[in-house]
């Protein structure tokens, strides 16, 4: 069978660098091998885009790998009953926005009171505490900066 | 559940019995190249996905073995449930969602 195009030098080095972000050990070895294997068969431009994509997500992957064993599966509800929705949230008078980290590393804002996701995130105006992926913490009111808690 | 994760699950649920490697999953989900691995890692760590190395002879094939992913039986069920909840509670495309609070 004809050999597929090999990985170009810089994409090869880039994905190896991305793998170095991961904790040393089996995971780093596995992902380095996985990234390199996926470079084969792509054009140079595709390899470059792939390598940049991998490198841009390397820290997120590190977080995901380290938390994979302890974080709840995405989308799963806890067994505890849903808490009462505060009246201010119900009436859309005031939400307590806090920054949350999604399972893919993306940031978004969620109301600590009712769980409503804010549709736009002002990267310069995170309010309240930063929440860990899948975990909610009781934080301060979302009145910090101009990203205040109004719905 | 974020939109990219939903897209990945949709791609995997298109044929739950089929194994796909990272690039294939990203292309099927319509996500930028090389960006799906964190989501795959979390899903795998939570037991929704299982993965394995391709069983080939690299010298004969002329390329290294790839890492293939597939939903576990539990993952198929949980993925359907999660996507159903997301569809019920939220619109799939953020551009169609009503504007939130003041900036």
PDB file of C-alpha atoms in Angstrom:
ATOM      1  CA  UNK A   1       0.000   0.000   0.000  1.00  0.00           C
ATOM      2  CA  UNK A   2       1.295   3.451  -0.912  1.00  0.00           C
ATOM      3  CA  UNK A   3       2.681   5.414   1.986  1.00  0.00           C
ATOM      4  CA  UNK A   4       0.621   8.423   3.023  1.00  0.00           C
ATOM      5  CA  UNK A   5       2.235  11.869   3.169  1.00  0.00           C
ATOM      6  CA  UNK A   6       4.429  12.070   6.236  1.00  0.00           C
ATOM      7  CA  UNK A   7       4.091  14.732   8.880  1.00  0.00           C
ATOM      8  CA  UNK A   8       5.848  17.958   7.971  1.00  0.00           C
ATOM      9  CA  UNK A   9       8.525  19.229  10.302  1.00  0.00           C
ATOM     10  CA  UNK A  10       6.706  22.103  11.999  1.00  0.00           C
ATOM     11  CA  UNK A  11       3.352  20.377  12.459  1.00  0.00           C
ATOM     12  CA  UNK A  12       5.270  17.410  13.890  1.00  0.00           C
ATOM     13  CA  UNK A  13       7.123  19.649  16.327  1.00  0.00           C
ATOM     14  CA  UNK A  14       3.976  21.572  17.181  1.00  0.00           C
ATOM     15  CA  UNK A  15       1.945  18.545  18.202  1.00  0.00           C
ATOM     16  CA  UNK A  16       4.890  17.204  20.172  1.00  0.00           C
ATOM     17  CA  UNK A  17       4.999  20.528  21.985  1.00  0.00           C
ATOM     18  CA  UNK A  18       1.274  20.290  22.636  1.00  0.00           C
ATOM     19  CA  UNK A  19       1.757  16.842  24.138  1.00  0.00           C
ATOM     20  CA  UNK A  20       4.454  18.204  26.433  1.00  0.00           C
ATOM     21  CA  UNK A  21       1.802  20.302  28.137  1.00  0.00           C
ATOM     22  CA  UNK A  22       0.228  17.141  29.451  1.00  0.00           C
ATOM     23  CA  UNK A  23       1.390  15.565  32.688  1.00  0.00           C
ATOM     24  CA  UNK A  24       4.350  13.275  32.154  1.00  0.00           C
ATOM     25  CA  UNK A  25       3.438   9.634  31.878  1.00  0.00           C
ATOM     26  CA  UNK A  26       1.114   7.382  29.939  1.00  0.00           C
ATOM     27  CA  UNK A  27      -1.270  10.152  28.915  1.00  0.00           C
ATOM     28  CA  UNK A  28       1.470  12.296  27.420  1.00  0.00           C
ATOM     29  CA  UNK A  29       2.856   9.341  25.489  1.00  0.00           C
ATOM     30  CA  UNK A  30      -0.558   8.318  24.280  1.00  0.00           C
ATOM     31  CA  UNK A  31      -1.614  11.741  23.045  1.00  0.00           C
ATOM     32  CA  UNK A  32       1.713  12.432  21.393  1.00  0.00           C
ATOM     33  CA  UNK A  33       1.369   9.191  19.503  1.00  0.00           C
ATOM     34  CA  UNK A  34      -2.260   9.964  18.693  1.00  0.00           C
ATOM     35  CA  UNK A  35      -1.559  13.473  17.424  1.00  0.00           C
ATOM     36  CA  UNK A  36       1.324  12.291  15.259  1.00  0.00           C
ATOM     37  CA  UNK A  37      -0.744   9.477  13.780  1.00  0.00           C
ATOM     38  CA  UNK A  38      -3.458  11.906  12.752  1.00  0.00           C
ATOM     39  CA  UNK A  39      -1.014  14.080  10.830  1.00  0.00           C
ATOM     40  CA  UNK A  40      -0.427  11.320   8.317  1.00  0.00           C
ATOM     41  CA  UNK A  41      -2.477  11.578   5.171  1.00  0.00           C
ATOM     42  CA  UNK A  42      -3.149  15.302   5.395  1.00  0.00           C
ATOM     43  CA  UNK A  43      -1.794  18.012   3.149  1.00  0.00           C
ATOM     44  CA  UNK A  44       0.758  20.384   4.634  1.00  0.00           C
ATOM     45  CA  UNK A  45      -1.872  23.073   5.101  1.00  0.00           C
ATOM     46  CA  UNK A  46      -4.198  20.650   6.824  1.00  0.00           C
ATOM     47  CA  UNK A  47      -1.382  19.461   9.042  1.00  0.00           C
ATOM     48  CA  UNK A  48      -0.593  23.034  10.023  1.00  0.00           C
ATOM     49  CA  UNK A  49      -4.219  23.791  10.889  1.00  0.00           C
ATOM     50  CA  UNK A  50      -4.505  20.565  12.831  1.00  0.00           C
ATOM     51  CA  UNK A  51      -1.307  21.223  14.766  1.00  0.00           C
ATOM     52  CA  UNK A  52      -2.410  24.749  15.619  1.00  0.00           C
ATOM     53  CA  UNK A  53      -5.777  23.421  16.763  1.00  0.00           C
ATOM     54  CA  UNK A  54      -4.139  20.795  18.946  1.00  0.00           C
ATOM     55  CA  UNK A  55      -1.721  23.283  20.461  1.00  0.00           C
ATOM     56  CA  UNK A  56      -4.477  25.809  21.126  1.00  0.00           C
ATOM     57  CA  UNK A  57      -6.386  23.187  23.094  1.00  0.00           C
ATOM     58  CA  UNK A  58      -3.415  21.609  24.828  1.00  0.00           C
ATOM     59  CA  UNK A  59      -4.029  23.239  28.187  1.00  0.00           C
ATOM     60  CA  UNK A  60      -7.714  22.383  28.004  1.00  0.00           C
ATOM     61  CA  UNK A  61      -6.742  18.813  27.242  1.00  0.00           C
ATOM     62  CA  UNK A  62      -4.436  18.831  30.233  1.00  0.00           C
ATOM     63  CA  UNK A  63      -7.306  19.947  32.460  1.00  0.00           C
ATOM     64  CA  UNK A  64      -9.614  17.359  30.913  1.00  0.00           C
ATOM     65  CA  UNK A  65      -7.116  14.543  31.362  1.00  0.00           C
ATOM     66  CA  UNK A  66      -6.433  15.443  34.978  1.00  0.00           C
ATOM     67  CA  UNK A  67     -10.101  15.832  35.840  1.00  0.00           C
ATOM     68  CA  UNK A  68     -11.427  12.992  33.716  1.00  0.00           C
ATOM     69  CA  UNK A  69     -11.445  10.560  36.573  1.00  0.00           C
ATOM     70  CA  UNK A  70     -13.167  12.854  39.036  1.00  0.00           C
ATOM     71  CA  UNK A  71     -15.510  15.122  37.112  1.00  0.00           C
ATOM     72  CA  UNK A  72     -19.123  14.094  36.571  1.00  0.00           C
ATOM     73  CA  UNK A  73     -20.067  13.196  33.025  1.00  0.00           C
ATOM     74  CA  UNK A  74     -21.221  16.215  31.040  1.00  0.00           C
ATOM     75  CA  UNK A  75     -24.922  16.797  31.161  1.00  0.00           C
ATOM     76  CA  UNK A  76     -25.636  14.404  33.975  1.00  0.00           C
ATOM     77  CA  UNK A  77     -27.846  15.736  36.686  1.00  0.00           C
ATOM     78  CA  UNK A  78     -26.981  15.124  40.275  1.00  0.00           C
ATOM     79  CA  UNK A  79     -29.224  12.977  42.384  1.00  0.00           C
ATOM     80  CA  UNK A  80     -30.142  15.852  44.651  1.00  0.00           C
ATOM     81  CA  UNK A  81     -33.497  17.522  44.037  1.00  0.00           C
ATOM     82  CA  UNK A  82     -33.530  20.774  42.128  1.00  0.00           C
ATOM     83  CA  UNK A  83     -33.202  23.753  44.459  1.00  0.00           C
ATOM     84  CA  UNK A  84     -35.885  26.408  44.645  1.00  0.00           C
ATOM     85  CA  UNK A  85     -35.435  29.155  42.093  1.00  0.00           C
ATOM     86  CA  UNK A  86     -34.994  32.519  43.835  1.00  0.00           C
ATOM     87  CA  UNK A  87     -37.827  34.953  43.303  1.00  0.00           C
ATOM     88  CA  UNK A  88     -35.497  37.549  41.832  1.00  0.00           C
ATOM     89  CA  UNK A  89     -34.441  35.021  39.198  1.00  0.00           C
ATOM     90  CA  UNK A  90     -37.997  33.964  38.492  1.00  0.00           C
ATOM     91  CA  UNK A  91     -38.997  37.564  37.890  1.00  0.00           C
ATOM     92  CA  UNK A  92     -35.806  38.210  35.879  1.00  0.00           C
ATOM     93  CA  UNK A  93     -34.969  41.076  38.195  1.00  0.00           C
ATOM     94  CA  UNK A  94     -31.544  39.984  39.294  1.00  0.00           C
ATOM     95  CA  UNK A  95     -29.304  37.027  38.478  1.00  0.00           C
ATOM     96  CA  UNK A  96     -26.092  36.186  40.298  1.00  0.00           C
ATOM     97  CA  UNK A  97     -23.742  35.626  37.404  1.00  0.00           C
ATOM     98  CA  UNK A  98     -20.610  33.578  37.925  1.00  0.00           C
ATOM     99  CA  UNK A  99     -18.097  32.316  35.424  1.00  0.00           C
ATOM    100  CA  UNK A 100     -18.145  28.608  34.793  1.00  0.00           C
ATOM    101  CA  UNK A 101     -15.776  26.412  32.867  1.00  0.00           C
ATOM    102  CA  UNK A 102     -17.393  23.936  30.513  1.00  0.00           C
ATOM    103  CA  UNK A 103     -16.144  20.449  29.948  1.00  0.00           C
ATOM    104  CA  UNK A 104     -14.385  21.523  26.820  1.00  0.00           C
ATOM    105  CA  UNK A 105     -12.613  24.346  28.607  1.00  0.00           C
ATOM    106  CA  UNK A 106     -14.797  27.092  27.248  1.00  0.00           C
ATOM    107  CA  UNK A 107     -15.980  29.805  29.598  1.00  0.00           C
ATOM    108  CA  UNK A 108     -19.537  30.928  30.026  1.00  0.00           C
ATOM    109  CA  UNK A 109     -21.591  32.622  32.726  1.00  0.00           C
ATOM    110  CA  UNK A 110     -24.220  30.894  34.778  1.00  0.00           C
ATOM    111  CA  UNK A 111     -26.558  32.217  37.442  1.00  0.00           C
ATOM    112  CA  UNK A 112     -25.764  30.780  40.845  1.00  0.00           C
ATOM    113  CA  UNK A 113     -29.385  31.053  41.827  1.00  0.00           C
ATOM    114  CA  UNK A 114     -31.323  29.459  38.987  1.00  0.00           C
ATOM    115  CA  UNK A 115     -28.663  27.934  36.748  1.00  0.00           C
ATOM    116  CA  UNK A 116     -29.568  30.026  33.742  1.00  0.00           C
ATOM    117  CA  UNK A 117     -26.750  30.336  31.212  1.00  0.00           C
ATOM    118  CA  UNK A 118     -25.876  33.808  30.118  1.00  0.00           C
ATOM    119  CA  UNK A 119     -25.886  33.923  26.319  1.00  0.00           C
ATOM    120  CA  UNK A 120     -22.960  36.296  25.839  1.00  0.00           C
ATOM    121  CA  UNK A 121     -19.785  36.351  27.863  1.00  0.00           C
ATOM    122  CA  UNK A 122     -17.947  39.614  28.308  1.00  0.00           C
ATOM    123  CA  UNK A 123     -14.371  38.454  28.506  1.00  0.00           C
ATOM    124  CA  UNK A 124     -13.399  41.653  30.203  1.00  0.00           C
ATOM    125  CA  UNK A 125     -16.105  41.558  32.758  1.00  0.00           C
ATOM    126  CA  UNK A 126     -16.322  38.213  34.545  1.00  0.00           C
ATOM    127  CA  UNK A 127     -18.359  38.622  37.663  1.00  0.00           C
ATOM    128  CA  UNK A 128     -18.271  36.624  40.822  1.00  0.00           C
ATOM    129  CA  UNK A 129     -16.208  33.486  41.256  1.00  0.00           C
ATOM    130  CA  UNK A 130     -14.830  31.188  38.587  1.00  0.00           C
ATOM    131  CA  UNK A 131     -16.504  27.815  38.857  1.00  0.00           C
ATOM    132  CA  UNK A 132     -14.795  24.512  38.175  1.00  0.00           C
ATOM    133  CA  UNK A 133     -16.102  22.367  35.398  1.00  0.00           C
ATOM    134  CA  UNK A 134     -19.228  20.573  36.518  1.00  0.00           C
ATOM    135  CA  UNK A 135     -19.043  21.932  40.047  1.00  0.00           C
ATOM    136  CA  UNK A 136     -20.969  24.842  41.468  1.00  0.00           C
ATOM    137  CA  UNK A 137     -19.739  26.874  44.369  1.00  0.00           C
ATOM    138  CA  UNK A 138     -21.580  29.499  46.330  1.00  0.00           C
ATOM    139  CA  UNK A 139     -19.936  32.679  45.119  1.00  0.00           C
ATOM    140  CA  UNK A 140     -20.430  36.341  45.476  1.00  0.00           C
ATOM    141  CA  UNK A 141     -23.251  38.223  43.838  1.00  0.00           C
ATOM    142  CA  UNK A 142     -22.682  38.923  40.191  1.00  0.00           C
ATOM    143  CA  UNK A 143     -22.404  42.592  40.729  1.00  0.00           C
ATOM    144  CA  UNK A 144     -18.724  42.937  40.104  1.00  0.00           C
ATOM    145  CA  UNK A 145     -17.774  45.325  37.320  1.00  0.00           C
ATOM    146  CA  UNK A 146     -20.340  46.246  34.780  1.00  0.00           C
ATOM    147  CA  UNK A 147     -21.389  42.660  34.271  1.00  0.00           C
ATOM    148  CA  UNK A 148     -23.860  43.001  37.107  1.00  0.00           C
ATOM    149  CA  UNK A 149     -26.594  40.599  37.984  1.00  0.00           C
ATOM    150  CA  UNK A 150     -29.488  41.961  35.968  1.00  0.00           C
ATOM    151  CA  UNK A 151     -31.170  39.631  33.560  1.00  0.00           C
TER     152      UNK A 151
ATOM    153  CA  UNK B   1     -23.720  20.985  27.937  1.00  0.00           C
ATOM    154  CA  UNK B   2     -21.807  23.134  25.469  1.00  0.00           C
ATOM    155  CA  UNK B   3     -22.625  23.275  21.807  1.00  0.00           C
ATOM    156  CA  UNK B   4     -19.339  21.644  20.692  1.00  0.00           C
ATOM    157  CA  UNK B   5     -19.947  18.721  23.019  1.00  0.00           C
ATOM    158  CA  UNK B   6     -23.430  18.327  21.647  1.00  0.00           C
ATOM    159  CA  UNK B   7     -22.039  18.311  18.112  1.00  0.00           C
ATOM    160  CA  UNK B   8     -19.505  15.655  19.038  1.00  0.00           C
ATOM    161  CA  UNK B   9     -22.185  13.484  20.595  1.00  0.00           C
ATOM    162  CA  UNK B  10     -24.383  13.886  17.551  1.00  0.00           C
ATOM    163  CA  UNK B  11     -21.494  12.804  15.349  1.00  0.00           C
ATOM    164  CA  UNK B  12     -20.850   9.754  17.508  1.00  0.00           C
ATOM    165  CA  UNK B  13     -24.525   8.867  17.702  1.00  0.00           C
ATOM    166  CA  UNK B  14     -24.899   8.945  13.920  1.00  0.00           C
ATOM    167  CA  UNK B  15     -23.589   5.374  13.963  1.00  0.00           C
ATOM    168  CA  UNK B  16     -22.868   4.221  17.525  1.00  0.00           C
ATOM    169  CA  UNK B  17     -21.307   0.977  16.318  1.00  0.00           C
ATOM    170  CA  UNK B  18     -18.794   2.727  14.098  1.00  0.00           C
ATOM    171  CA  UNK B  19     -15.389   3.595  15.454  1.00  0.00           C
ATOM    172  CA  UNK B  20     -13.925   6.943  14.475  1.00  0.00           C
ATOM    173  CA  UNK B  21     -10.623   8.620  15.136  1.00  0.00           C
ATOM    174  CA  UNK B  22     -10.173  12.187  16.278  1.00  0.00           C
ATOM    175  CA  UNK B  23     -10.077  13.937  12.937  1.00  0.00           C
ATOM    176  CA  UNK B  24     -13.088  12.033  11.663  1.00  0.00           C
ATOM    177  CA  UNK B  25     -15.069  13.011  14.734  1.00  0.00           C
ATOM    178  CA  UNK B  26     -14.063  16.643  14.352  1.00  0.00           C
ATOM    179  CA  UNK B  27     -15.006  16.699  10.695  1.00  0.00           C
ATOM    180  CA  UNK B  28     -18.331  14.992  11.347  1.00  0.00           C
ATOM    181  CA  UNK B  29     -19.077  17.487  14.102  1.00  0.00           C
ATOM    182  CA  UNK B  30     -18.011  20.442  12.001  1.00  0.00           C
ATOM    183  CA  UNK B  31     -15.472  21.595  14.548  1.00  0.00           C
ATOM    184  CA  UNK B  32     -12.037  23.123  13.876  1.00  0.00           C
ATOM    185  CA  UNK B  33      -9.309  20.619  13.193  1.00  0.00           C
ATOM    186  CA  UNK B  34      -7.516  19.333  16.281  1.00  0.00           C
ATOM    187  CA  UNK B  35      -9.926  20.730  18.852  1.00  0.00           C
ATOM    188  CA  UNK B  36     -12.026  17.727  19.848  1.00  0.00           C
ATOM    189  CA  UNK B  37      -9.532  15.883  22.016  1.00  0.00           C
ATOM    190  CA  UNK B  38     -10.398  17.621  25.292  1.00  0.00           C
ATOM    191  CA  UNK B  39     -14.055  16.707  24.837  1.00  0.00           C
ATOM    192  CA  UNK B  40     -13.147  13.150  23.902  1.00  0.00           C
ATOM    193  CA  UNK B  41     -10.913  12.913  26.950  1.00  0.00           C
ATOM    194  CA  UNK B  42     -13.683  14.013  29.294  1.00  0.00           C
ATOM    195  CA  UNK B  43     -16.215  11.690  27.703  1.00  0.00           C
ATOM    196  CA  UNK B  44     -13.790   8.811  27.888  1.00  0.00           C
ATOM    197  CA  UNK B  45     -12.894   9.574  31.469  1.00  0.00           C
ATOM    198  CA  UNK B  46     -16.575   9.578  32.366  1.00  0.00           C
ATOM    199  CA  UNK B  47     -17.150   6.218  30.708  1.00  0.00           C
ATOM    200  CA  UNK B  48     -19.208   7.483  27.814  1.00  0.00           C
ATOM    201  CA  UNK B  49     -16.491   6.622  25.282  1.00  0.00           C
ATOM    202  CA  UNK B  50     -14.010   3.844  24.881  1.00  0.00           C
ATOM    203  CA  UNK B  51     -10.933   3.983  22.721  1.00  0.00           C
ATOM    204  CA  UNK B  52      -8.321   1.645  21.385  1.00  0.00           C
ATOM    205  CA  UNK B  53      -5.290   1.660  19.145  1.00  0.00           C
ATOM    206  CA  UNK B  54      -5.845   0.512  15.587  1.00  0.00           C
ATOM    207  CA  UNK B  55      -4.528  -2.996  15.106  1.00  0.00           C
ATOM    208  CA  UNK B  56      -2.356  -2.587  12.014  1.00  0.00           C
ATOM    209  CA  UNK B  57       1.227  -3.132  10.950  1.00  0.00           C
ATOM    210  CA  UNK B  58       2.578   0.428  10.504  1.00  0.00           C
ATOM    211  CA  UNK B  59       5.290  -0.759   8.155  1.00  0.00           C
ATOM    212  CA  UNK B  60       2.823  -2.465   5.883  1.00  0.00           C
ATOM    213  CA  UNK B  61       0.276   0.348   6.054  1.00  0.00           C
ATOM    214  CA  UNK B  62       2.883   3.065   5.752  1.00  0.00           C
ATOM    215  CA  UNK B  63       1.459   5.051   8.633  1.00  0.00           C
ATOM    216  CA  UNK B  64       1.193   4.858  12.421  1.00  0.00           C
ATOM    217  CA  UNK B  65      -1.787   3.259  14.125  1.00  0.00           C
ATOM    218  CA  UNK B  66      -4.620   5.638  14.942  1.00  0.00           C
ATOM    219  CA  UNK B  67      -6.675   5.932  18.114  1.00  0.00           C
ATOM    220  CA  UNK B  68     -10.271   4.997  17.484  1.00  0.00           C
ATOM    221  CA  UNK B  69     -13.207   6.037  19.634  1.00  0.00           C
ATOM    222  CA  UNK B  70     -16.656   4.594  20.097  1.00  0.00           C
ATOM    223  CA  UNK B  71     -19.560   5.228  22.454  1.00  0.00           C
ATOM    224  CA  UNK B  72     -20.020   2.641  25.171  1.00  0.00           C
ATOM    225  CA  UNK B  73     -23.509   1.143  25.586  1.00  0.00           C
ATOM    226  CA  UNK B  74     -23.951   3.306  28.651  1.00  0.00           C
ATOM    227  CA  UNK B  75     -22.607   6.265  26.753  1.00  0.00           C
ATOM    228  CA  UNK B  76     -25.155   5.832  23.984  1.00  0.00           C
ATOM    229  CA  UNK B  77     -27.978   5.963  26.485  1.00  0.00           C
ATOM    230  CA  UNK B  78     -26.549   8.842  28.456  1.00  0.00           C
ATOM    231  CA  UNK B  79     -25.772  10.773  25.296  1.00  0.00           C
ATOM    232  CA  UNK B  80     -29.341  10.468  24.083  1.00  0.00           C
ATOM    233  CA  UNK B  81     -30.625  11.601  27.475  1.00  0.00           C
ATOM    234  CA  UNK B  82     -28.222  14.495  27.681  1.00  0.00           C
ATOM    235  CA  UNK B  83     -29.004  15.706  24.194  1.00  0.00           C
ATOM    236  CA  UNK B  84     -32.717  15.410  24.865  1.00  0.00           C
ATOM    237  CA  UNK B  85     -32.339  17.544  27.994  1.00  0.00           C
ATOM    238  CA  UNK B  86     -30.271  20.078  26.114  1.00  0.00           C
ATOM    239  CA  UNK B  87     -32.782  20.265  23.293  1.00  0.00           C
ATOM    240  CA  UNK B  88     -35.622  20.640  25.764  1.00  0.00           C
ATOM    241  CA  UNK B  89     -33.998  23.301  27.875  1.00  0.00           C
ATOM    242  CA  UNK B  90     -32.015  25.268  25.375  1.00  0.00           C
ATOM    243  CA  UNK B  91     -31.972  26.159  21.728  1.00  0.00           C
ATOM    244  CA  UNK B  92     -29.158  24.369  19.939  1.00  0.00           C
ATOM    245  CA  UNK B  93     -27.713  27.363  18.193  1.00  0.00           C
ATOM    246  CA  UNK B  94     -26.677  30.300  20.408  1.00  0.00           C
ATOM    247  CA  UNK B  95     -27.382  32.784  17.644  1.00  0.00           C
ATOM    248  CA  UNK B  96     -31.060  32.021  17.982  1.00  0.00           C
ATOM    249  CA  UNK B  97     -31.160  32.366  21.737  1.00  0.00           C
ATOM    250  CA  UNK B  98     -32.709  35.517  23.202  1.00  0.00           C
ATOM    251  CA  UNK B  99     -30.270  38.113  24.399  1.00  0.00           C
ATOM    252  CA  UNK B 100     -29.236  37.754  28.005  1.00  0.00           C
ATOM    253  CA  UNK B 101     -28.579  40.347  30.655  1.00  0.00           C
ATOM    254  CA  UNK B 102     -26.852  43.620  30.171  1.00  0.00           C
ATOM    255  CA  UNK B 103     -23.154  43.451  29.332  1.00  0.00           C
TER     256      UNK B 103
END
